[in-house]
PDB file of C-alpha atoms in Angstrom:
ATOM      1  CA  UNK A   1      96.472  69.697  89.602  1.00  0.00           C
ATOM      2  CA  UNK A   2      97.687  72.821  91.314  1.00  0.00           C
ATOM      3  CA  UNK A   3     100.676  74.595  92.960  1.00  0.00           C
ATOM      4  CA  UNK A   4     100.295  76.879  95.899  1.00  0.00           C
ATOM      5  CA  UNK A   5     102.374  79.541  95.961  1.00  0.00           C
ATOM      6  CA  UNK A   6     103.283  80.674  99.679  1.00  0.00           C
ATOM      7  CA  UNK A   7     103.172  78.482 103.007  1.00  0.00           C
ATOM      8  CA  UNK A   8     101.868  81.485 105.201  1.00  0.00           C
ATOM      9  CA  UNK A   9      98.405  81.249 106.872  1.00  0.00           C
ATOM     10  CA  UNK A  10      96.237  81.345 103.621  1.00  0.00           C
ATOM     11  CA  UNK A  11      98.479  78.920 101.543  1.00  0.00           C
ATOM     12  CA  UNK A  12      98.031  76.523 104.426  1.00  0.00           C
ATOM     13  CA  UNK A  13      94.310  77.001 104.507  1.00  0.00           C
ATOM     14  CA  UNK A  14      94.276  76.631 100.428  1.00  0.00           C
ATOM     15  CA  UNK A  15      96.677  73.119 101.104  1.00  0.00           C
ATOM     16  CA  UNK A  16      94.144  72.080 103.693  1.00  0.00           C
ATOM     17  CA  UNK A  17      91.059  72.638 101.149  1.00  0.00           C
ATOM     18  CA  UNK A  18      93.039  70.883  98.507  1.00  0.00           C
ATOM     19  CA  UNK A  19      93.139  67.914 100.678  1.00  0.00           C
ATOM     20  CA  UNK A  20      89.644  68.149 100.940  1.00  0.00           C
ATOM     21  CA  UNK A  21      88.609  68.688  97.258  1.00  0.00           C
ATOM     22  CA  UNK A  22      87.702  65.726  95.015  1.00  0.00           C
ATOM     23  CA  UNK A  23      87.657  67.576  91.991  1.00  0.00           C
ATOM     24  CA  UNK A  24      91.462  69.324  92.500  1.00  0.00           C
ATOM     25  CA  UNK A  25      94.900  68.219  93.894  1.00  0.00           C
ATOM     26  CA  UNK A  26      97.552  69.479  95.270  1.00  0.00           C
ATOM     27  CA  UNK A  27     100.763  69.056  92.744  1.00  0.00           C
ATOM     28  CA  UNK A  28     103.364  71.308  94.878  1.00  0.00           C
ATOM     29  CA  UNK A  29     103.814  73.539  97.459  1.00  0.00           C
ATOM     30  CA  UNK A  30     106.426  76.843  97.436  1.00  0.00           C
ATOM     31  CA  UNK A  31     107.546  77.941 100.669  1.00  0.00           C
ATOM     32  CA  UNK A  32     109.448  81.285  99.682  1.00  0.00           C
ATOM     33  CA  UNK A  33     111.123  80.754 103.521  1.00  0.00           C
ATOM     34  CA  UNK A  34     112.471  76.974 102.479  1.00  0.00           C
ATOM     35  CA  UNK A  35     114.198  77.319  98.951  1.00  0.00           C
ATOM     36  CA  UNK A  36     115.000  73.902  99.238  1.00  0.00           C
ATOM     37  CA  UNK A  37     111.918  72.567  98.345  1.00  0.00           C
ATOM     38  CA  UNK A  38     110.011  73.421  94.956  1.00  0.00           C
ATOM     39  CA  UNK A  39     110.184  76.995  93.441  1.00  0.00           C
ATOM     40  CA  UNK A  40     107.455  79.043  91.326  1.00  0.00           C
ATOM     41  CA  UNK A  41     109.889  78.989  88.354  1.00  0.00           C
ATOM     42  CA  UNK A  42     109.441  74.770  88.459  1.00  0.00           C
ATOM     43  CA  UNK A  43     105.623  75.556  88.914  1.00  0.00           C
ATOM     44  CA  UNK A  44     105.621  77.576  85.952  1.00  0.00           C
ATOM     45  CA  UNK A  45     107.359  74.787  83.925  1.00  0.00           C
ATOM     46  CA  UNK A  46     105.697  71.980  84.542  1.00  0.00           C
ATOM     47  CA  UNK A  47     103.030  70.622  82.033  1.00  0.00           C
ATOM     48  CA  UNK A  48     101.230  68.967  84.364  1.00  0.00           C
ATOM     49  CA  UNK A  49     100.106  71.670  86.783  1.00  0.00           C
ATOM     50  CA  UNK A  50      97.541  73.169  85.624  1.00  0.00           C
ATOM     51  CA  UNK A  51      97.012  76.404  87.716  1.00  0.00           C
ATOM     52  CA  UNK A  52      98.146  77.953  91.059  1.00  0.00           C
ATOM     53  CA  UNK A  53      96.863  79.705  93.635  1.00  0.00           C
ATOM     54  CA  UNK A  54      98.847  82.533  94.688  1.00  0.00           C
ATOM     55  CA  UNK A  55      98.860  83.478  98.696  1.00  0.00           C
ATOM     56  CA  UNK A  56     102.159  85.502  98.492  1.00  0.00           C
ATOM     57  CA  UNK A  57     102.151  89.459 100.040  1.00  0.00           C
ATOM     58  CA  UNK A  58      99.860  91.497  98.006  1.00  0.00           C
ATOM     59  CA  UNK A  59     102.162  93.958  95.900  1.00  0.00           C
ATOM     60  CA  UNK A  60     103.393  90.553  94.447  1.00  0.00           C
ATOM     61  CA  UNK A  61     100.367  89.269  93.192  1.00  0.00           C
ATOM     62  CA  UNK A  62     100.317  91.292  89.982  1.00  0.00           C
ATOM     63  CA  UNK A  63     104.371  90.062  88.582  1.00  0.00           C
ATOM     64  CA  UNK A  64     103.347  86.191  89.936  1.00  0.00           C
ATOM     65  CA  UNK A  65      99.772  86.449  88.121  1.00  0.00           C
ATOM     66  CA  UNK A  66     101.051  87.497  84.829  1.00  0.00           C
ATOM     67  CA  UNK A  67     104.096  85.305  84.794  1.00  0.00           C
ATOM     68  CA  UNK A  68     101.865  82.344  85.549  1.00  0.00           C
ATOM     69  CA  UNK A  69      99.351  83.040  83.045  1.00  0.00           C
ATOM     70  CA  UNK A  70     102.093  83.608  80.652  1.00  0.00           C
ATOM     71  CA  UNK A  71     103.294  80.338  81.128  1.00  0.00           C
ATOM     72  CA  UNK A  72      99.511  78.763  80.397  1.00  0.00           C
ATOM     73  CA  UNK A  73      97.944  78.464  83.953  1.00  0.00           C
ATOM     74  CA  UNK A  74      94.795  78.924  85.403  1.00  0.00           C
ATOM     75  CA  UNK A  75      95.397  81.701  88.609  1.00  0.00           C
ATOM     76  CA  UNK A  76      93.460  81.900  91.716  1.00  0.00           C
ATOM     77  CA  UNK A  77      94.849  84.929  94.030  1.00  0.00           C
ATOM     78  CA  UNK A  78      94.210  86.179  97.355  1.00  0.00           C
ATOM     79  CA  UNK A  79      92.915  89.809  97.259  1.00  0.00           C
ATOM     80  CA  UNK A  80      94.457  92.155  96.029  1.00  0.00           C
ATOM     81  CA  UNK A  81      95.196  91.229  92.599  1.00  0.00           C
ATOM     82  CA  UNK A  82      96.856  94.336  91.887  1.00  0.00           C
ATOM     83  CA  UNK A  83      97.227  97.291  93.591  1.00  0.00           C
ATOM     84  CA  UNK A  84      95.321  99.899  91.044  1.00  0.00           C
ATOM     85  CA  UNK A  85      92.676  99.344  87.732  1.00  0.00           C
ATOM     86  CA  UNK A  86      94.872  99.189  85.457  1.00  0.00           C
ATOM     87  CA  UNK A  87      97.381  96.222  85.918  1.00  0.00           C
ATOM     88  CA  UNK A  88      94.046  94.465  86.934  1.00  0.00           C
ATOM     89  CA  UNK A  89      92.583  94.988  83.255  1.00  0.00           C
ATOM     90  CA  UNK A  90      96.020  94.390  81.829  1.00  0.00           C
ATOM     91  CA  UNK A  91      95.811  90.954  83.962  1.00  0.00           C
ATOM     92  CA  UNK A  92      92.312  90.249  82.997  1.00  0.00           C
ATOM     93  CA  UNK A  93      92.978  90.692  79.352  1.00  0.00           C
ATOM     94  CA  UNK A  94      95.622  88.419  79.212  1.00  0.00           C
ATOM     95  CA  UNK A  95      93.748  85.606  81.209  1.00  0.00           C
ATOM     96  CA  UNK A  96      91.089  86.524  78.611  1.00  0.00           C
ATOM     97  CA  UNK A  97      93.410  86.047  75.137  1.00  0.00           C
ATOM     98  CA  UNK A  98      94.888  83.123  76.096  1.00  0.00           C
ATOM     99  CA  UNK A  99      91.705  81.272  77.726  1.00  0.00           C
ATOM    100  CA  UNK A 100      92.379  81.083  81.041  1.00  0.00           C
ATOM    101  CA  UNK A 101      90.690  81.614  84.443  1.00  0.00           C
ATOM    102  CA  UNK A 102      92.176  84.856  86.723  1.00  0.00           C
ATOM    103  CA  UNK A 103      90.068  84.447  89.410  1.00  0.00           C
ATOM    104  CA  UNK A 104      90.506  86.936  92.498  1.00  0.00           C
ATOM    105  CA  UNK A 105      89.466  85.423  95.811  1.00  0.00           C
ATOM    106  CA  UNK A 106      87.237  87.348  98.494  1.00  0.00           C
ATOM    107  CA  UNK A 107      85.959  84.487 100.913  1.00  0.00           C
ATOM    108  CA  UNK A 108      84.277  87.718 103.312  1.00  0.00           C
ATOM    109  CA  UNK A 109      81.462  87.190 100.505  1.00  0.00           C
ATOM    110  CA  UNK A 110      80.928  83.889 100.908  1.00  0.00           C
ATOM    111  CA  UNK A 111      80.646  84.589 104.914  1.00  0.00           C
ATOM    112  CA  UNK A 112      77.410  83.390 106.609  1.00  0.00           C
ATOM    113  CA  UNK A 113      78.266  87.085 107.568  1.00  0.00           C
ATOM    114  CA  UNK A 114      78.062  88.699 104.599  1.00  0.00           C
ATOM    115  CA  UNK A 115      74.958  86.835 103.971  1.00  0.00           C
ATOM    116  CA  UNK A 116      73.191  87.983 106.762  1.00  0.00           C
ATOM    117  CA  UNK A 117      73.571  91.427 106.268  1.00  0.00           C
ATOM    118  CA  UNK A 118      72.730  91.511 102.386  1.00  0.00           C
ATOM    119  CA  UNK A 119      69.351  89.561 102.920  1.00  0.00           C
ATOM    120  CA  UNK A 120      68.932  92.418 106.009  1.00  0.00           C
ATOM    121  CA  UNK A 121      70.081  95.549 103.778  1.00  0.00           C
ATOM    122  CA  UNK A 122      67.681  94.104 101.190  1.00  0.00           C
ATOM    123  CA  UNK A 123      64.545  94.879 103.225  1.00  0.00           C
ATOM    124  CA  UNK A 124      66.108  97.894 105.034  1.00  0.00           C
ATOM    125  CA  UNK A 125      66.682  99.984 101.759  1.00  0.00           C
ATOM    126  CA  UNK A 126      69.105 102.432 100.979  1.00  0.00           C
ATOM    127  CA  UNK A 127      71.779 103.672 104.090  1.00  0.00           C
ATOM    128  CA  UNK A 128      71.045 107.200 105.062  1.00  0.00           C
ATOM    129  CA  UNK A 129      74.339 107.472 107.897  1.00  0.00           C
ATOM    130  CA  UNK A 130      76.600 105.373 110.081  1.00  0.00           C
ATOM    131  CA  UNK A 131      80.163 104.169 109.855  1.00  0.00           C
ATOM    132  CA  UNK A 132      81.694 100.424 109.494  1.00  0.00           C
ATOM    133  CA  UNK A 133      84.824 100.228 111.850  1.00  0.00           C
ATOM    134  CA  UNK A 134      87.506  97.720 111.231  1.00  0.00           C
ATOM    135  CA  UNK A 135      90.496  96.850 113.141  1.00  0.00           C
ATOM    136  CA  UNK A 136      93.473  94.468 113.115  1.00  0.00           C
ATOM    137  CA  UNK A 137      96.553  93.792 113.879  1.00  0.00           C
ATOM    138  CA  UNK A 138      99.523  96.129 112.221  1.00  0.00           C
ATOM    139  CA  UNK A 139     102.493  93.447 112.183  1.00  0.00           C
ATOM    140  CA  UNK A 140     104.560  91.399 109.927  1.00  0.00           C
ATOM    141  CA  UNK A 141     104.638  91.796 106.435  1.00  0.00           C
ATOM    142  CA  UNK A 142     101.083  93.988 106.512  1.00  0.00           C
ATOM    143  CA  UNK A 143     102.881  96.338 108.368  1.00  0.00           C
ATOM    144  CA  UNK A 144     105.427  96.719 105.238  1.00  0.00           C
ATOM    145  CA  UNK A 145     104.126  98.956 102.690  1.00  0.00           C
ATOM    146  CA  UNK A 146     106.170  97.650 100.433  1.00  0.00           C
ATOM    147  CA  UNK A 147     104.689  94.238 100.536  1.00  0.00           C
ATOM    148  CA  UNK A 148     101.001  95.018 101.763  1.00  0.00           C
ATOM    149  CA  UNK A 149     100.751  98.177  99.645  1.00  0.00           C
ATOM    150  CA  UNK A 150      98.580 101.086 101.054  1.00  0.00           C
ATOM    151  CA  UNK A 151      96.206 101.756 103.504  1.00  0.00           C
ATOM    152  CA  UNK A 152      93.209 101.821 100.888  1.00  0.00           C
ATOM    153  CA  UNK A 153      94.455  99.008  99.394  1.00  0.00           C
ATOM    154  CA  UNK A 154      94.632  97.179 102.608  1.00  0.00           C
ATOM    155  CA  UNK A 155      90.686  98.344 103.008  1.00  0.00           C
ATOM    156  CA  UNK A 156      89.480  96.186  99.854  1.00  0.00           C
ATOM    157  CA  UNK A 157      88.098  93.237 101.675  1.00  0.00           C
ATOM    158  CA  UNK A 158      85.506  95.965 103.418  1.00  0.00           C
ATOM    159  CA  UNK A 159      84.887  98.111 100.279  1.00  0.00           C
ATOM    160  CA  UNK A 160      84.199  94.752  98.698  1.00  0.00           C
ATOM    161  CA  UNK A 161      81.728  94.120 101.277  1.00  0.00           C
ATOM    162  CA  UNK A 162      79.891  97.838 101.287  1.00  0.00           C
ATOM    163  CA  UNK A 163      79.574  97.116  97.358  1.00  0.00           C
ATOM    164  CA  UNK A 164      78.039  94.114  97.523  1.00  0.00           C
ATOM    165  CA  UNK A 165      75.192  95.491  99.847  1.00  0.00           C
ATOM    166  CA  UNK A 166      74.557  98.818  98.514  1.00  0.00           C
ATOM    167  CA  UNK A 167      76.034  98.931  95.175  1.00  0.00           C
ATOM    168  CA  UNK A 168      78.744 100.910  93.167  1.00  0.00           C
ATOM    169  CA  UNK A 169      80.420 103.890  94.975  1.00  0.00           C
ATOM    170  CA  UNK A 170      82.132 107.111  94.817  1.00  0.00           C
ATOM    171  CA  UNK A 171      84.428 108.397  97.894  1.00  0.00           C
ATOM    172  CA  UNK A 172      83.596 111.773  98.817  1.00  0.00           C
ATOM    173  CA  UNK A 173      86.346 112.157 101.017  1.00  0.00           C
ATOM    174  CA  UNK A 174      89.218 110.430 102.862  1.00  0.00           C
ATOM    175  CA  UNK A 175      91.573 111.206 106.182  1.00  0.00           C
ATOM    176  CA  UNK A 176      94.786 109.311 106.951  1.00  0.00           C
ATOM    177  CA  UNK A 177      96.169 109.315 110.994  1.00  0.00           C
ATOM    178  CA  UNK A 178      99.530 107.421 111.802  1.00  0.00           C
ATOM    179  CA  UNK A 179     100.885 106.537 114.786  1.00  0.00           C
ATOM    180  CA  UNK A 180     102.337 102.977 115.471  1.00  0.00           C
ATOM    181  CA  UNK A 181      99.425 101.900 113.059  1.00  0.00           C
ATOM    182  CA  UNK A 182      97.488 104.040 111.228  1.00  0.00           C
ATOM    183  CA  UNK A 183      93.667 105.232 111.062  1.00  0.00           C
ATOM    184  CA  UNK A 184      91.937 105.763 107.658  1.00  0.00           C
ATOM    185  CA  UNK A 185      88.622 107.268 107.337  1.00  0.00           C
ATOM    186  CA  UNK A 186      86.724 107.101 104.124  1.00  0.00           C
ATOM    187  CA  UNK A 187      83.713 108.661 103.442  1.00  0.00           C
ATOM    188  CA  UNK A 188      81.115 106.566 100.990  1.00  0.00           C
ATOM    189  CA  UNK A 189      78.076 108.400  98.570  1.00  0.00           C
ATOM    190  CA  UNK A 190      75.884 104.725  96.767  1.00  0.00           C
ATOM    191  CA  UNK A 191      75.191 105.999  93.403  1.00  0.00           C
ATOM    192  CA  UNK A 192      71.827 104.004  94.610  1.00  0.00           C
ATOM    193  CA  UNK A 193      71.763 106.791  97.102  1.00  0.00           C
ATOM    194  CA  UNK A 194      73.057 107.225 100.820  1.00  0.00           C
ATOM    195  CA  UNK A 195      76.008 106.533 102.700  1.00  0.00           C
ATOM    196  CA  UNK A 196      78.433 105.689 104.957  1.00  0.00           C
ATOM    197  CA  UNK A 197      81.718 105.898 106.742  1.00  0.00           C
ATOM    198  CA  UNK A 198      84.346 103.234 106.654  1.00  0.00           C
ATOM    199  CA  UNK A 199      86.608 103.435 109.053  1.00  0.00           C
ATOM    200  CA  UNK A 200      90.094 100.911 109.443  1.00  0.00           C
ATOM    201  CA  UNK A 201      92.166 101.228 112.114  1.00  0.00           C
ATOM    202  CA  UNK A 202      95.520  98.985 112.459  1.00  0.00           C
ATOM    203  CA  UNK A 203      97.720  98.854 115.527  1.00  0.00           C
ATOM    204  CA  UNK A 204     100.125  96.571 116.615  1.00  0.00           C
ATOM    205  CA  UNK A 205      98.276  93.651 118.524  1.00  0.00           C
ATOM    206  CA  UNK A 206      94.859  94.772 117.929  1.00  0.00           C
ATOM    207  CA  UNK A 207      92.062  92.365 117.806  1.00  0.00           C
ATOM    208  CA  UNK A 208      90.434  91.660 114.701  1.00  0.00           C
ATOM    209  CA  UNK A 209      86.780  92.584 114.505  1.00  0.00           C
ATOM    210  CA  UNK A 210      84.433  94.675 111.978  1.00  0.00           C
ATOM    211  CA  UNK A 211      81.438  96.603 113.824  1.00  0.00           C
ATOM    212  CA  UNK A 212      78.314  97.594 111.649  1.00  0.00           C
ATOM    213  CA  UNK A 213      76.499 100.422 112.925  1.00  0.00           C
ATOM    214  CA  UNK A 214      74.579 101.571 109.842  1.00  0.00           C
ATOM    215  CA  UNK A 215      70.938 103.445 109.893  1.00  0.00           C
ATOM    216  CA  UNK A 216      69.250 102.226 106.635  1.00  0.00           C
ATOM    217  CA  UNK A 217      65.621 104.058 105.829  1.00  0.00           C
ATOM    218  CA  UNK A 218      63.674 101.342 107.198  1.00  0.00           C
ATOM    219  CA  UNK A 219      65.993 101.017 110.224  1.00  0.00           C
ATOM    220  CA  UNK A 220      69.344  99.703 111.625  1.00  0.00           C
ATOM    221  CA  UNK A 221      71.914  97.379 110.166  1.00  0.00           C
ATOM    222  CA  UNK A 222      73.747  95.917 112.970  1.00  0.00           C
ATOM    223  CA  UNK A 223      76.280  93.381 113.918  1.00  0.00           C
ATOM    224  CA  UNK A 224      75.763  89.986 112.041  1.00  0.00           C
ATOM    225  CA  UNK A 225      75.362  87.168 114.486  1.00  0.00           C
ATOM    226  CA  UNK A 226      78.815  85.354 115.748  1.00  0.00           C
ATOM    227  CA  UNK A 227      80.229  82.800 113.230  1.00  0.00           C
ATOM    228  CA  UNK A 228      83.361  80.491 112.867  1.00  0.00           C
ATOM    229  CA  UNK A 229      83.545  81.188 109.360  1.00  0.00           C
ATOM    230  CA  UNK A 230      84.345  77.886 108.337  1.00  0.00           C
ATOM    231  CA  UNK A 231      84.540  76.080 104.960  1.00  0.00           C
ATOM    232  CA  UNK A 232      85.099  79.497 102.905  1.00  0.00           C
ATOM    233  CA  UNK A 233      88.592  78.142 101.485  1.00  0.00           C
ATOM    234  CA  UNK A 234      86.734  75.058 100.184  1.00  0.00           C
ATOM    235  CA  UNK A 235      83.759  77.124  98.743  1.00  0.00           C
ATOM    236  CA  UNK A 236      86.433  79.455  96.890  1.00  0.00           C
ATOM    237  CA  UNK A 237      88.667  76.669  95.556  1.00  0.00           C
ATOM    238  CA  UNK A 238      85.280  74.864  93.993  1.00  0.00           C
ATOM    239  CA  UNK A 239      83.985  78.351  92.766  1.00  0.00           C
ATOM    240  CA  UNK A 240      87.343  78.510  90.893  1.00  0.00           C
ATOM    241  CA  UNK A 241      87.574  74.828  89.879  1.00  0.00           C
ATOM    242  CA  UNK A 242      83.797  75.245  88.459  1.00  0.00           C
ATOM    243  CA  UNK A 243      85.538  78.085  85.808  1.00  0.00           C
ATOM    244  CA  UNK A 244      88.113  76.182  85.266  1.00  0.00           C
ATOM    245  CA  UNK A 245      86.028  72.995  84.484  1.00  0.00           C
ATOM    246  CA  UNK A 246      82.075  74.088  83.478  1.00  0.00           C
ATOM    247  CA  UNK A 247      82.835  77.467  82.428  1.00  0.00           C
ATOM    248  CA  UNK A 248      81.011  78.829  85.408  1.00  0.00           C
ATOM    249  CA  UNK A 249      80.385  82.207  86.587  1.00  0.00           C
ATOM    250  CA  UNK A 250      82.608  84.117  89.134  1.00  0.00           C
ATOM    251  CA  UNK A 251      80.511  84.912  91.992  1.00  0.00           C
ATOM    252  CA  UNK A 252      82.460  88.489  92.068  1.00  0.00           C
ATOM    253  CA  UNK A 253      82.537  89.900  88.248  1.00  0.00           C
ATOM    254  CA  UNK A 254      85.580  91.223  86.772  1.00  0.00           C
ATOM    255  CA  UNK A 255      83.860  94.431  86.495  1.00  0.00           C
ATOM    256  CA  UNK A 256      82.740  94.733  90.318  1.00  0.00           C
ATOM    257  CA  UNK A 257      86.933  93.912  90.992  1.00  0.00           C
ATOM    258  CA  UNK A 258      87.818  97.038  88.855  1.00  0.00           C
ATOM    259  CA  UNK A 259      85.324  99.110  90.610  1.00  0.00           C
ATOM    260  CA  UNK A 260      86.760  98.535  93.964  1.00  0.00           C
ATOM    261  CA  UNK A 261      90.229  99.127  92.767  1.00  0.00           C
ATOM    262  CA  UNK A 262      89.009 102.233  91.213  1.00  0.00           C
ATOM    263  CA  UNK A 263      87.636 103.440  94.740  1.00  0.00           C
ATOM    264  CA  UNK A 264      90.697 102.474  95.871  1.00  0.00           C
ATOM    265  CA  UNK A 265      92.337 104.627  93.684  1.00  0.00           C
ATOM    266  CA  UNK A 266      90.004 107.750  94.024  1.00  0.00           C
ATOM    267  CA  UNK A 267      90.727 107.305  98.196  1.00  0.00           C
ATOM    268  CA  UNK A 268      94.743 107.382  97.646  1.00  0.00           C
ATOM    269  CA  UNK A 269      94.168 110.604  95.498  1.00  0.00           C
ATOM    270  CA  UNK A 270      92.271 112.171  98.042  1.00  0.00           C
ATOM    271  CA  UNK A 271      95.102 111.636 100.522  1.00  0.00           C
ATOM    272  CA  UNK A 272      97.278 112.619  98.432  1.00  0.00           C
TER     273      UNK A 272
END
């Protein structure tokens, strides 16, 4: 059985593939905007949940994930799980001592998406130039630094993505821009060789898209086709219930999660 924690747009998704799941349940629900019903300090006591899934602002992931694996539960989180390397190691060690499962979601690599381009990268070799241009919307509590954390941070889900088709990183340079969003420009070296730029620009009411326009030795990585990515909630929550239950294997490691936040890292020094 487990709790989600947070009634926003991913907790409803996560309640939605609980409903779904014949292998998991759905024990309780914490809405942080209706007190009234169960709180994460009655999640945390109860015996009979057995993890939760935390879908709460990102610079709270790291206080909720240890207190919950403190208290004997099995974590899932939405990315981030912390905001730098080492509360994520701290976090990982404990889930390791005690037995348990931290497992960090990033449902972009389960994309039909993502798959397309990493069986197309495969054959096209190493990237020699080209940028990867996000955008999205700069509102609510992701416009909050605070709550969101920084702009690198905020770029995981696409460093994630430029890991997992050309390998580990170093960032060779970075440039912030505000305005009523902000602009960050990051530029990638593969320790495989070649690389890229990855671009993120936020702004209030912008569309959400991510453009590939990468030259790769043996020629261009484009656009994946259109998708409704749908499912991806489901896949993650049986991914996690498989550790939980079989022992199985993340399909991120621990170590590719530290890696990230270390680029991560390394871009917020270079602004700085």
């Amino acid at each position: 059985s487990l709790a989600v924690i947070g009634a926003g747009r991913a907790g409803q998704a996560r309640v939605r593939a609980l409903s779904e799941s014949r292998t998991a349940r759905l024990a309780a629900l914490v809405s942080f905007r209706a007190p009234a019903g169960a709180t994460f300090a009655d999640v945390l006591a109860d015996r009979s949940i057995s993890g939760v899934i935390l879908c709460t602002p990102n610079l709270l992931h790291p206080d909720q994930a240890r207190a919950a694996l403190r208290a004997g539960k099995h974590v899932l989180v939405e990315f981030p799980l912390a905001p730098g390397p080492a509360q994520a190691r701290e976090l990982f060690a404990i889930a390791s001592e005690r037995g348990l499962v931290l497992h960090e979601e990033h449902i972009e690599l389960l994309s039909p998406a993502q798959a397309w381009l990493r069986e197309r990268a495969a054959r096209l070799g190493r990237p020699r130039r080209g940028v990867v241009h996000f955008s999205g919307a700069h509102s609510g509590w992701l416009a909050d630094p605070a709550l969101a954390g920084t702009p690198a941070l905020c770029a995981l889900a696409r460093l994630h993505r430029l890991v997992d088709l050309f390998g580990e990183a170093q960032v060779r340079g970075a440039r912030l821009e505000r305005g009523p969003g902000y602009r960050l420009s990051v530029e990638l070296e593969f320790s495989r060789g070649g690389g890229v730029e990855l671009v993120e620009e936020r702004a209030p009411g912008a569309r959400r898209s991510t453009r590939w326009q990468v030259e790769c030795e043996n020629g261009p990585l484009g656009d994946p086709p259109v998708e409704r990515p749908e499912g991806l909630f489901a896949r993650d929550l049986a991914c996690f219930v498989a550790r939980v239950t079989e022992r199985a294997q993340p399909y991120v490691a621990d170590s590719v999660c530290l890696h990230v936040l270390e680029l991560v890292e390394a871009i917020e020094r270079r602004l700085c």
